[in-house]
mmCIF file of C-alpha atoms in Angstrom:
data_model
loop_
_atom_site.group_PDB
_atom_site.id
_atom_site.type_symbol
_atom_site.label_atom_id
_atom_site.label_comp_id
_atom_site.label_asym_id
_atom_site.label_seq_id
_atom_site.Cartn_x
_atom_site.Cartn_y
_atom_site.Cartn_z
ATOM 1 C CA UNK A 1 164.134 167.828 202.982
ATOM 2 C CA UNK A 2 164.564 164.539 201.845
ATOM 3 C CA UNK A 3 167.963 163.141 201.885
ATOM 4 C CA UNK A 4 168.369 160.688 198.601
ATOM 5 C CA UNK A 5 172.025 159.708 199.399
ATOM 6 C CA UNK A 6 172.549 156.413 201.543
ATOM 7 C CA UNK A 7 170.331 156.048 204.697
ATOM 8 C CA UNK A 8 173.835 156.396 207.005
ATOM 9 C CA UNK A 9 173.266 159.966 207.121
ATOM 10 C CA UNK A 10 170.180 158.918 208.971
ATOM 11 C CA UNK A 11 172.384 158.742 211.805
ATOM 12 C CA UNK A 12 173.768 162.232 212.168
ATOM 13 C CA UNK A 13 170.762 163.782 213.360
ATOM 14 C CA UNK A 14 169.592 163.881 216.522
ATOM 15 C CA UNK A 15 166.838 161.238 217.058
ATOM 16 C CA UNK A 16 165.094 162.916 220.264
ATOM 17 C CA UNK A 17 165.073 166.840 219.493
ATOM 18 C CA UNK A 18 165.206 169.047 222.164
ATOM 19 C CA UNK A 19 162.879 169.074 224.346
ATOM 20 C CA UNK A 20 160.965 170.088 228.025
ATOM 21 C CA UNK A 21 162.862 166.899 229.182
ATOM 22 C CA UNK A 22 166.219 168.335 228.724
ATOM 23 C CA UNK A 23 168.652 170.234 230.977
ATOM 24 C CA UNK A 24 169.159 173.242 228.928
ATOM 25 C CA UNK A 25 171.572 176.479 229.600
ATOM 26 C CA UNK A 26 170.372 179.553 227.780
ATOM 27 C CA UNK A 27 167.019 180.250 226.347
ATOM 28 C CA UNK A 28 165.664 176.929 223.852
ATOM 29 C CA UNK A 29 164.527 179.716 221.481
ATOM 30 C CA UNK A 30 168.149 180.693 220.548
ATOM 31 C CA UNK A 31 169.717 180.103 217.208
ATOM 32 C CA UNK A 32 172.187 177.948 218.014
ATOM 33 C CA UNK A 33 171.892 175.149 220.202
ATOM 34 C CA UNK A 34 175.016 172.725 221.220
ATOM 35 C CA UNK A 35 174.342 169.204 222.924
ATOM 36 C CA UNK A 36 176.763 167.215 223.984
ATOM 37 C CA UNK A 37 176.407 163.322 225.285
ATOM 38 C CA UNK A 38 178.924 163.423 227.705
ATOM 39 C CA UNK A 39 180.486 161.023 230.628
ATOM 40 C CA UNK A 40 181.174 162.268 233.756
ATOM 41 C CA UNK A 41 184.091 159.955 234.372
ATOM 42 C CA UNK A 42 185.865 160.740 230.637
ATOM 43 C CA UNK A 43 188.773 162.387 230.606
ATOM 44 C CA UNK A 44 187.857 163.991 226.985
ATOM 45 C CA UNK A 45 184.420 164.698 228.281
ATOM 46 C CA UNK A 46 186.425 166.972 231.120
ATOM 47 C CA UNK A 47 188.087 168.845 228.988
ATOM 48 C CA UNK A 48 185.315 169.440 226.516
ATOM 49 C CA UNK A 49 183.771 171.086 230.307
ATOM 50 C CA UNK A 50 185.759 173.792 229.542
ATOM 51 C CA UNK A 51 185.684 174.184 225.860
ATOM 52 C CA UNK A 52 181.746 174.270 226.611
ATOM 53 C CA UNK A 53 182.418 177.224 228.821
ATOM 54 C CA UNK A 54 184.309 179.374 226.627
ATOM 55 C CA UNK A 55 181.814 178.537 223.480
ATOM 56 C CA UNK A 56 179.121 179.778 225.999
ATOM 57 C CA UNK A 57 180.982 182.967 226.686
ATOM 58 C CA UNK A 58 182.390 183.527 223.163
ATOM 59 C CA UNK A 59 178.326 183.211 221.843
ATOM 60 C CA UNK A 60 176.136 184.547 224.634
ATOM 61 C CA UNK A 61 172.298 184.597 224.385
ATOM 62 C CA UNK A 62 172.651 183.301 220.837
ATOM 63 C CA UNK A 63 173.634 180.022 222.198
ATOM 64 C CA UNK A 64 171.914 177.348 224.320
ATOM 65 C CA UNK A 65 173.349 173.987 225.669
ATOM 66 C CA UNK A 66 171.915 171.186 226.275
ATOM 67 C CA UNK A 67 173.408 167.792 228.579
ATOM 68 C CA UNK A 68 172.579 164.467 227.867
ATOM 69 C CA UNK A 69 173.632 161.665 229.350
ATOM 70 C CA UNK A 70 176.227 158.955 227.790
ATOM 71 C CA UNK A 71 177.937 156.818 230.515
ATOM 72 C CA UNK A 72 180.680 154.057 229.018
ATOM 73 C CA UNK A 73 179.941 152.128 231.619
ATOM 74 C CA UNK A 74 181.880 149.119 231.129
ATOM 75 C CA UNK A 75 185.426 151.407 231.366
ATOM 76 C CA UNK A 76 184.666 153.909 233.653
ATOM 77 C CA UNK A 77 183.060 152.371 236.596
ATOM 78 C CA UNK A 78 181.183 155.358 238.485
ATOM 79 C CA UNK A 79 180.564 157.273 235.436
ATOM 80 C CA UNK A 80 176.402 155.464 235.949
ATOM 81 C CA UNK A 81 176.387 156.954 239.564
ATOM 82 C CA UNK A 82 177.719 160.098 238.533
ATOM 83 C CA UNK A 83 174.814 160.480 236.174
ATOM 84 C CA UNK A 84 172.645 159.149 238.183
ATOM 85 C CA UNK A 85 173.859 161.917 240.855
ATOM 86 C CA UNK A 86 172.943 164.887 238.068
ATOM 87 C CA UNK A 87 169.665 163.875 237.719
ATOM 88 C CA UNK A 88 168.912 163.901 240.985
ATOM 89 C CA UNK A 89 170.115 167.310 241.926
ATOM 90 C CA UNK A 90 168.550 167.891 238.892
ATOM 91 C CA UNK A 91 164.959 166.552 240.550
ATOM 92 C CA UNK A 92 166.056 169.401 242.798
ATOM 93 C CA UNK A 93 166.550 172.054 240.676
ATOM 94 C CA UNK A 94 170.269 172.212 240.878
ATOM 95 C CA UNK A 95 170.961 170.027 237.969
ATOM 96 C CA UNK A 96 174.044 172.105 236.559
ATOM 97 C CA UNK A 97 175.859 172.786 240.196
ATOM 98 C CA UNK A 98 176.065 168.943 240.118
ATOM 99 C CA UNK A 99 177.221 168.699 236.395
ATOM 100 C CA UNK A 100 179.592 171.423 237.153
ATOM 101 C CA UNK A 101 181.000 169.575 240.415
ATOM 102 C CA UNK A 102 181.253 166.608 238.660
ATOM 103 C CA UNK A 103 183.162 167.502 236.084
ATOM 104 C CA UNK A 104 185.044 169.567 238.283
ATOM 105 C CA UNK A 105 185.822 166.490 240.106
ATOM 106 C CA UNK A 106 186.276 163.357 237.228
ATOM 107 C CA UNK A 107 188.625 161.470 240.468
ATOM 108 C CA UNK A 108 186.453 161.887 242.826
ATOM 109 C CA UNK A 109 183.154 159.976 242.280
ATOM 110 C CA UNK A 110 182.548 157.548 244.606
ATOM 111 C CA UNK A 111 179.185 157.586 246.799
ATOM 112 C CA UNK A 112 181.027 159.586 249.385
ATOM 113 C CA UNK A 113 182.161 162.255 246.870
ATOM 114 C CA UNK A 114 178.498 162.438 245.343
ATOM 115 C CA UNK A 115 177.002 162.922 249.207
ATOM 116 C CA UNK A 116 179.298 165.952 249.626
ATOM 117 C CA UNK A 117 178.945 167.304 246.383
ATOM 118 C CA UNK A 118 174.761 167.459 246.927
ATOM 119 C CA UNK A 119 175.591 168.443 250.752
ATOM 120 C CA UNK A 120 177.589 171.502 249.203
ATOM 121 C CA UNK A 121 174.776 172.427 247.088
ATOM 122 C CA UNK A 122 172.470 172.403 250.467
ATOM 123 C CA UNK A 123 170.910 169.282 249.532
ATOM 124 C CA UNK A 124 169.834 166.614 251.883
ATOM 125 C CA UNK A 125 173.038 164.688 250.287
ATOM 126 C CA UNK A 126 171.519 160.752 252.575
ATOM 127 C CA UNK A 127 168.468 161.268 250.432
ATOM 128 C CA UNK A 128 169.980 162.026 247.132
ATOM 129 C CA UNK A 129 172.526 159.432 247.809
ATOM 130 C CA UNK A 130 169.684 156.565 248.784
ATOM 131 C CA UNK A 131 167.776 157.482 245.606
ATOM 132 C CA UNK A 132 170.603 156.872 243.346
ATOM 133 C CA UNK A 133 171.431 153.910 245.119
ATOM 134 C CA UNK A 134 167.448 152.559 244.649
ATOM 135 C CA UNK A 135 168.149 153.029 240.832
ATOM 136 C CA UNK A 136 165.540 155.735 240.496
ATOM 137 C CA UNK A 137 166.893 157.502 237.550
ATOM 138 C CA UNK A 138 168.595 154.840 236.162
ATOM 139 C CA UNK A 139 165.767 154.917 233.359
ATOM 140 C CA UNK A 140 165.845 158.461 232.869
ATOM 141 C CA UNK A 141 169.821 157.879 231.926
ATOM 142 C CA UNK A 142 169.348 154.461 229.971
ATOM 143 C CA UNK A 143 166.572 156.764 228.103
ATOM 144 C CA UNK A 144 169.381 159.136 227.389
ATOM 145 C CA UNK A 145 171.537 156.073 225.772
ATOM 146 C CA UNK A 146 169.160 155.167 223.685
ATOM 147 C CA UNK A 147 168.655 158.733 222.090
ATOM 148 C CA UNK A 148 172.245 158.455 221.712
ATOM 149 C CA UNK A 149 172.768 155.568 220.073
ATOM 150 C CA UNK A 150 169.755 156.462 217.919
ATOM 151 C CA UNK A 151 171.211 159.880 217.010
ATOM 152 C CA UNK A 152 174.527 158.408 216.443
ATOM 153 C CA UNK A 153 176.619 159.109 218.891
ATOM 154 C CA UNK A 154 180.065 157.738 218.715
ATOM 155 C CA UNK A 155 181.928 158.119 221.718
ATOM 156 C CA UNK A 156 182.309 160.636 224.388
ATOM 157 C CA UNK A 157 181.656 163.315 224.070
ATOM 158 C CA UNK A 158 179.522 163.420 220.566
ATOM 159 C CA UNK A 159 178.427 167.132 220.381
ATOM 160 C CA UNK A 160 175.444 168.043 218.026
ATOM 161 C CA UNK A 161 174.838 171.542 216.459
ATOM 162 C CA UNK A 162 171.740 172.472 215.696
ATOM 163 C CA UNK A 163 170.907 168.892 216.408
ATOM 164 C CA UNK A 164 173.389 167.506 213.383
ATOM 165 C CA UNK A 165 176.045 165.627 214.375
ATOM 166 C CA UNK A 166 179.735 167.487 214.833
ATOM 167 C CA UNK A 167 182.611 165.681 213.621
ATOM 168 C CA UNK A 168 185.308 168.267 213.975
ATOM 169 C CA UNK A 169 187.732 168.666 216.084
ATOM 170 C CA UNK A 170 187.095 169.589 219.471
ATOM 171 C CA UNK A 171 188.709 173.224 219.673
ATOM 172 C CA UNK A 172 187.608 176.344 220.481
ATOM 173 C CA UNK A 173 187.952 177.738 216.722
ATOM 174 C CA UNK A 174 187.230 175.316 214.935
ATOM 175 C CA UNK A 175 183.879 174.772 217.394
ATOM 176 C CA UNK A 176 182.864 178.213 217.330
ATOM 177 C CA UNK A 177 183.539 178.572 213.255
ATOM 178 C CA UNK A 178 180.996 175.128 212.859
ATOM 179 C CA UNK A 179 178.573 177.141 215.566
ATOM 180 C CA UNK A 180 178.837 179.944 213.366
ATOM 181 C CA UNK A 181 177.922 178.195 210.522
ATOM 182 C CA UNK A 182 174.845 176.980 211.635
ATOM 183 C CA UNK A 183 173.338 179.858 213.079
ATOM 184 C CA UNK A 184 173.771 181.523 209.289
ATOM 185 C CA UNK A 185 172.199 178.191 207.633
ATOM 186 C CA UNK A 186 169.611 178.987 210.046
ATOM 187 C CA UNK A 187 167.303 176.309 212.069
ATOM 188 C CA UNK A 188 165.918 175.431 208.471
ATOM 189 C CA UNK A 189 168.072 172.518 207.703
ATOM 190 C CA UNK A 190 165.220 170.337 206.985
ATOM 191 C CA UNK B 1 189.331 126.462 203.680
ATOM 192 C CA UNK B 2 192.545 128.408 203.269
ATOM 193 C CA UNK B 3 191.478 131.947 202.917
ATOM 194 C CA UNK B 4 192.375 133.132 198.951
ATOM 195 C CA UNK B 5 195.424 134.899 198.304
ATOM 196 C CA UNK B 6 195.464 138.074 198.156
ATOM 197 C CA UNK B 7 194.671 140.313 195.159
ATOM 198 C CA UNK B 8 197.271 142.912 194.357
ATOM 199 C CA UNK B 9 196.613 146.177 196.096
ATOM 200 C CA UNK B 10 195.117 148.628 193.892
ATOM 201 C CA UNK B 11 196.773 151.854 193.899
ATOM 202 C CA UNK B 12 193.723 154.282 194.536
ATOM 203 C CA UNK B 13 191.676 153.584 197.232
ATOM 204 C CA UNK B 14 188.087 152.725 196.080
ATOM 205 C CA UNK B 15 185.056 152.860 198.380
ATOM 206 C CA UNK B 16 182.969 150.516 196.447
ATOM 207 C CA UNK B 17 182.374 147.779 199.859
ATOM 208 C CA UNK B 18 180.591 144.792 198.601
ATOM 209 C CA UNK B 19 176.642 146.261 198.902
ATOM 210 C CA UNK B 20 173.840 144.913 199.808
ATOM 211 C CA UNK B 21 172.085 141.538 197.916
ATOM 212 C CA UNK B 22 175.772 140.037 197.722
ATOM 213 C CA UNK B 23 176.774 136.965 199.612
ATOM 214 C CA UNK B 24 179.444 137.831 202.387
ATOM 215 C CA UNK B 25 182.254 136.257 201.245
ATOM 216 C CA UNK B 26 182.923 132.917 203.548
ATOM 217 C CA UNK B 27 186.844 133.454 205.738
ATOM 218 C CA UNK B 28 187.882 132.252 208.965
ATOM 219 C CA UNK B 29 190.461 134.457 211.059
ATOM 220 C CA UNK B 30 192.524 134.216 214.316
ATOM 221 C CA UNK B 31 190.556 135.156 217.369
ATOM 222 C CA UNK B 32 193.229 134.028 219.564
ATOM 223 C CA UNK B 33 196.437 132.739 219.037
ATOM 224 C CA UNK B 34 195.274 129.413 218.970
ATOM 225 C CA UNK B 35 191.093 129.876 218.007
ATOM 226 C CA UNK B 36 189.527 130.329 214.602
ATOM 227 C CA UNK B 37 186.701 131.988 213.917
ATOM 228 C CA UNK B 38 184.570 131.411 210.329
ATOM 229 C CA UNK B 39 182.340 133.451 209.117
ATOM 230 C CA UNK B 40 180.084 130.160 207.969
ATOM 231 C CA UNK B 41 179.389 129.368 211.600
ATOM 232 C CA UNK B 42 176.952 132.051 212.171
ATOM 233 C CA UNK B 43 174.729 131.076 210.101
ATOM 234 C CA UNK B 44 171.477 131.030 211.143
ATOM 235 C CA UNK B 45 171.829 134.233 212.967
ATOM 236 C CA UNK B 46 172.574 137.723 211.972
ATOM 237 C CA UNK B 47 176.533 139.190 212.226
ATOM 238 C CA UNK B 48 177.942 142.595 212.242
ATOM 239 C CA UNK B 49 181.438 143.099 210.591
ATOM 240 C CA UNK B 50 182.693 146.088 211.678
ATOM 241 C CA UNK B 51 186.057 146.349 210.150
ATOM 242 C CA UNK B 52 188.372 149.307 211.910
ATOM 243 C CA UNK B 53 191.612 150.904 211.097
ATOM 244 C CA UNK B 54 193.808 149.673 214.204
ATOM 245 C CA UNK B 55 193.392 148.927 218.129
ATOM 246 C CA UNK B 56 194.154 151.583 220.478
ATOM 247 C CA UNK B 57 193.379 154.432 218.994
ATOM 248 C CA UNK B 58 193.560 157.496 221.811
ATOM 249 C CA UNK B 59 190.065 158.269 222.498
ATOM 250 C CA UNK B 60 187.835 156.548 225.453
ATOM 251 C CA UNK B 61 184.768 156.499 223.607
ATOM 252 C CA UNK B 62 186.003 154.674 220.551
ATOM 253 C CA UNK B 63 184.156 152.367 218.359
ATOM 254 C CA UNK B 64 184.660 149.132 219.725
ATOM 255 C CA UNK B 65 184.269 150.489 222.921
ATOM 256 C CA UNK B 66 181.157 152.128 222.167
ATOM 257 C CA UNK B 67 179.980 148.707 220.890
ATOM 258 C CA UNK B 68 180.645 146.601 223.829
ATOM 259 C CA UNK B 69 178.807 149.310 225.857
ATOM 260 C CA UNK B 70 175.491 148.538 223.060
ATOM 261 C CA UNK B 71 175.974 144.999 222.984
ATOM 262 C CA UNK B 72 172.913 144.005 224.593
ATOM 263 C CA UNK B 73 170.787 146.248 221.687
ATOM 264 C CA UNK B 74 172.201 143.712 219.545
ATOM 265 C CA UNK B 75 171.948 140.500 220.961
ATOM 266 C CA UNK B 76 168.619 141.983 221.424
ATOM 267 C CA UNK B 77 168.116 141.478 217.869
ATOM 268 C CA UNK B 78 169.662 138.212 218.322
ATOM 269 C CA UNK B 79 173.042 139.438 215.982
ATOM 270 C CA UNK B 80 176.628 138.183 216.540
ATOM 271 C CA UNK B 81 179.098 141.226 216.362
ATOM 272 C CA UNK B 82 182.726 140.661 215.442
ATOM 273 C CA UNK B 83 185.552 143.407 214.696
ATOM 274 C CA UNK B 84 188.541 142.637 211.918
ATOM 275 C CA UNK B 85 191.343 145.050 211.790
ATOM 276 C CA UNK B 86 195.070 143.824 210.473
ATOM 277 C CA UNK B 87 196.064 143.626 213.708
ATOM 278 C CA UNK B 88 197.663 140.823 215.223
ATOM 279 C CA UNK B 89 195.960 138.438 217.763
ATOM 280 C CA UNK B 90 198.131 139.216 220.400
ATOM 281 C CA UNK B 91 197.682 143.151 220.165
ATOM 282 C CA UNK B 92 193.869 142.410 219.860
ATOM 283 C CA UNK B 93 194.494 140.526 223.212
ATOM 284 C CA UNK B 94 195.695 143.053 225.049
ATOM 285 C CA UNK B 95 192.867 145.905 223.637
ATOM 286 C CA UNK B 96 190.199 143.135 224.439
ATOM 287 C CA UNK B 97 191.330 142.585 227.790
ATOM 288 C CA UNK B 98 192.160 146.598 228.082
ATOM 289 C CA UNK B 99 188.442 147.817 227.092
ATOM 290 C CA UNK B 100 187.093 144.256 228.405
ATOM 291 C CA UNK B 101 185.561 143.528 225.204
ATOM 292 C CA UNK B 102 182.894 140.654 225.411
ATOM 293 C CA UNK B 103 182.651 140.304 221.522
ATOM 294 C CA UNK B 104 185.610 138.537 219.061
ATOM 295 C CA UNK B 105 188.283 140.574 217.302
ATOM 296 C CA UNK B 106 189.861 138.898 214.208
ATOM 297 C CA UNK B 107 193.416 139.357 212.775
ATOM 298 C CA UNK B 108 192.912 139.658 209.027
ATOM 299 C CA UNK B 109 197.080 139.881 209.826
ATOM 300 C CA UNK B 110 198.084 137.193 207.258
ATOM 301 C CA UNK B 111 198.053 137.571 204.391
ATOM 302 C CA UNK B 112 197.839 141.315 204.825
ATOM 303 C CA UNK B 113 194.179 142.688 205.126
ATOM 304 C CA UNK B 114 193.044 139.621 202.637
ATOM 305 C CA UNK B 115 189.775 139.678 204.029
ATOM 306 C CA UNK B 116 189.020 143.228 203.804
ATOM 307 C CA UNK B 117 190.176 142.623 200.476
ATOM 308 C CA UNK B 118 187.640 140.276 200.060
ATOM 309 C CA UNK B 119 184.913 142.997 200.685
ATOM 310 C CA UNK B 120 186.563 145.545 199.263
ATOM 311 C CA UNK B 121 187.389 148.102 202.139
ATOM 312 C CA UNK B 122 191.445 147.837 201.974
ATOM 313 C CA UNK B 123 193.523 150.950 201.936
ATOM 314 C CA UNK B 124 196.320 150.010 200.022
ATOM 315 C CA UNK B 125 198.200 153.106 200.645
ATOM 316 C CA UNK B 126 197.769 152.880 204.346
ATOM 317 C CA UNK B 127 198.035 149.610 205.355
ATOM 318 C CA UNK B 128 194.888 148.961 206.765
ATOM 319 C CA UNK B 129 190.718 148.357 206.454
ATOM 320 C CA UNK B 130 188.473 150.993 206.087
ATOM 321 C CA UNK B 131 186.206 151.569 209.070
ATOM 322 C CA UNK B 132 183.181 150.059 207.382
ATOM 323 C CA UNK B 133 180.169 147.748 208.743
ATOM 324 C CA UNK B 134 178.508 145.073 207.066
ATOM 325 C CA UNK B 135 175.279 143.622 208.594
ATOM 326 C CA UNK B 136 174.599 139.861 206.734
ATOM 327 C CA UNK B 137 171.692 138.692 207.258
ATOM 328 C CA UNK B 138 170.711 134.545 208.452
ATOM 329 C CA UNK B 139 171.101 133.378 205.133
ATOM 330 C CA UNK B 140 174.723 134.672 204.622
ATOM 331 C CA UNK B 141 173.398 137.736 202.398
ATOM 332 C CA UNK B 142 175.114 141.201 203.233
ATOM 333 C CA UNK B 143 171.699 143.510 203.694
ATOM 334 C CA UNK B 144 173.534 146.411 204.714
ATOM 335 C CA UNK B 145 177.142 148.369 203.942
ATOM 336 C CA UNK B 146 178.422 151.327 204.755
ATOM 337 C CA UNK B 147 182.052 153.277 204.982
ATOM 338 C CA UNK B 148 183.184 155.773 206.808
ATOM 339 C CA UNK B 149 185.488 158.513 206.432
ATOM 340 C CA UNK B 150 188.608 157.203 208.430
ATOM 341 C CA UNK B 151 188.513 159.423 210.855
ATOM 342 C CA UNK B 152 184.735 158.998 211.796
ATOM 343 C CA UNK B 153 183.401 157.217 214.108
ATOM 344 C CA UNK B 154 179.903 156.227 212.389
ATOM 345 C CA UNK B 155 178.304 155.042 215.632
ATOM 346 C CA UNK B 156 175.690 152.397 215.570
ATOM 347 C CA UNK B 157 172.320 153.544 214.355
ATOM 348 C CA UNK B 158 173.060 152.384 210.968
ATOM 349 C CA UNK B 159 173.270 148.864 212.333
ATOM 350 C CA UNK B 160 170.562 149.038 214.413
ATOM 351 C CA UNK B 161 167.988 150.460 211.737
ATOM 352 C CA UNK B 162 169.622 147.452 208.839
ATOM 353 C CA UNK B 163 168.731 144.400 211.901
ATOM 354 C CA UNK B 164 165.144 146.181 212.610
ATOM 355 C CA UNK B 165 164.772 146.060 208.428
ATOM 356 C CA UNK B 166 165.867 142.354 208.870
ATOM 357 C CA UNK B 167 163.294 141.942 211.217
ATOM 358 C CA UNK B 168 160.416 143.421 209.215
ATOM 359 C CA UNK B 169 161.431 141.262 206.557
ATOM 360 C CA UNK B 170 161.091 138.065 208.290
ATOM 361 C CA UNK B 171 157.803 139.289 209.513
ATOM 362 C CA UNK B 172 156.482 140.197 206.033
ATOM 363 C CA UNK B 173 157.343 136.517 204.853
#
């Protein structure tokens, strides 16, 4: 569909869809699909852990989230590490036991934390903790950024339904009413 | 230059920012207490105006923040960024230094929001600018407007996309 109106909506969709890259919870098929850009060392980002949770309960198999990475790195400090962290558990295979822990544990994120974090996962937490430190997924999180800034993000955490841009509040109902929405529109918004 | 007095405040709000093909009006604003910035002095270069409702608004991710985290994409298209809000410059002092900001903030303080006057993105009702971005191009041409709703945060792809169309532009000529 082509849009006519001025080329700012351009910048509510999601530039990267969802893809085989992403960290994804639920099947990719569903009919809704939530993605947040999130920060591991934001406060708002912490609570929207939980508001994630009870969305995920509330919708079951018709929902699927998706985690991308958005650290504001010049005001939270370890919030690049932390990322850095997910992805590689996430290397792993134990991508959302990280993002859980981390989240879990927004004060706690220095390399130390990290290396027990992966250690209680049953990960070789030195290794983990030398990769981040050799910047190997730095890219793979800058790459994230970029999407982000592409799509529109506009602060942490920017949440996207059905890969548009959510500007509501970030509440349970008024969350689950927008989720709602979209699954009746349908995936056909273009 | 003394900046132009300021119009009267018209009673609805209108969302009709100066557009794209108009000159961006020449001003020069408080940084600092005791630094000016004018508008005229970037020429040669592209600059972003983002003008914003207030400092300190309670969210981390805000939208100067979220601009000094993107600075580099664009002083990668070689573009100056600079925020106005009404605030004053000692306020702006303390958010600059509070989200260590590494781009100017001007006080359109005085008189009252004359500048976003000037482009047309004052809320007389409220008291302060709309959040709306202008990107102006070398030649002191705006190329590129937009508002948005107070409340929204429009992020920076809009900005980005107007500097790449600059950029094709100089290319083509």
């Amino acid at each position: 569909m082509k849009r006519d109106i001025s080329d700012n909506l351009e910048s509510e969709r999601l530039s990267v869809p969802i893809g085989k890259r992403d960290h994804i919870q639920g099947k990719p098929a569903a009919p809704i699909s939530l993605l947040e850009y999130g920060d591991y060392e934001c406060p708002h980002c912490g609570s929207a852990h939980q508001l994630v949770k009870l969305l995920r309960e509330a919708l079951g198999p018709d929902l699927c989230f998706v985690y991308r990475n958005f650290p504001l790195t010049s005001i939270h400090p370890h919030a690049e590490q932390a990322a850095e962290a997910a992805e590689a558990a996430g290397a792993r295979g134990r991508f959302w036991e990280m993002h859980d822990a981390l989240f879990e544990n927004q004060d706690a994120l220095e390399e130390d934390d990290l290396a027990l974090y992966a250690a209680d996962l049953g990960l070789d937490a030195n290794q983990l903790v030398a990769e981040v430190e050799s910047g190997k997924y730095r890219s793979r999180v800058h790459a994230d950024v970029q999407s982000g800034i592409r799509s529109g993000v506009n602060g942490t955490p920017t949440f996207f339904i059905n890969e548009l841009r959510y500007d509501g509040p970030f509440e349970p109902e008024a969350m689950l009413a927008a989720l709602r929405q979209a699954a009746e529109l349908g995936a056909e918004i273009l | 230059m003394k900046n132009p007095p300021a119009p009267k405040a018209p009673k609805t709000t209108s969302s009709k920012a100066l557009s794209a093909g108009v000159p961006a009006p020449d001003f020069a604003l408080h940084s600092t207490p005791d630094q000016t910035v004018r508008l005229s002095e970037f020429r040669g270069m592209p600059v972003i105006l983002a003008f914003y409702p207030a400092d300190w608004s309670p969210v981390c991710g805000d939208q100067m923040t979220l601009y000094n985290e993107i600075l580099p994409e664009f002083q990668a298209h070689g573009a100056e960024l600079i925020g106005i809000s009404v605030d004053g410059v000692w306020c702006h002092a303390a958010f600059s230094r509070n989200r260590k900001l590494h781009f100017p903030l001007l006080a359109d303080f005085e008189p009252k929001g004359a500048i976003a006057r000037l482009y047309n993105v004052y809320r007389g009702a409220e008291g302060v600018s709309e959040r709306a971005l202008f990107v102006i191009d070398a030649e002191g041409i705006i190329r590129w407007s937009f508002v948005s709703p107070i409340g929204v945060n429009p992020g920076a792809a809009g900005i980005l996309s107007a500097l790449e169309r600059l950029e094709t532009k100089k290319e083509a000529a």
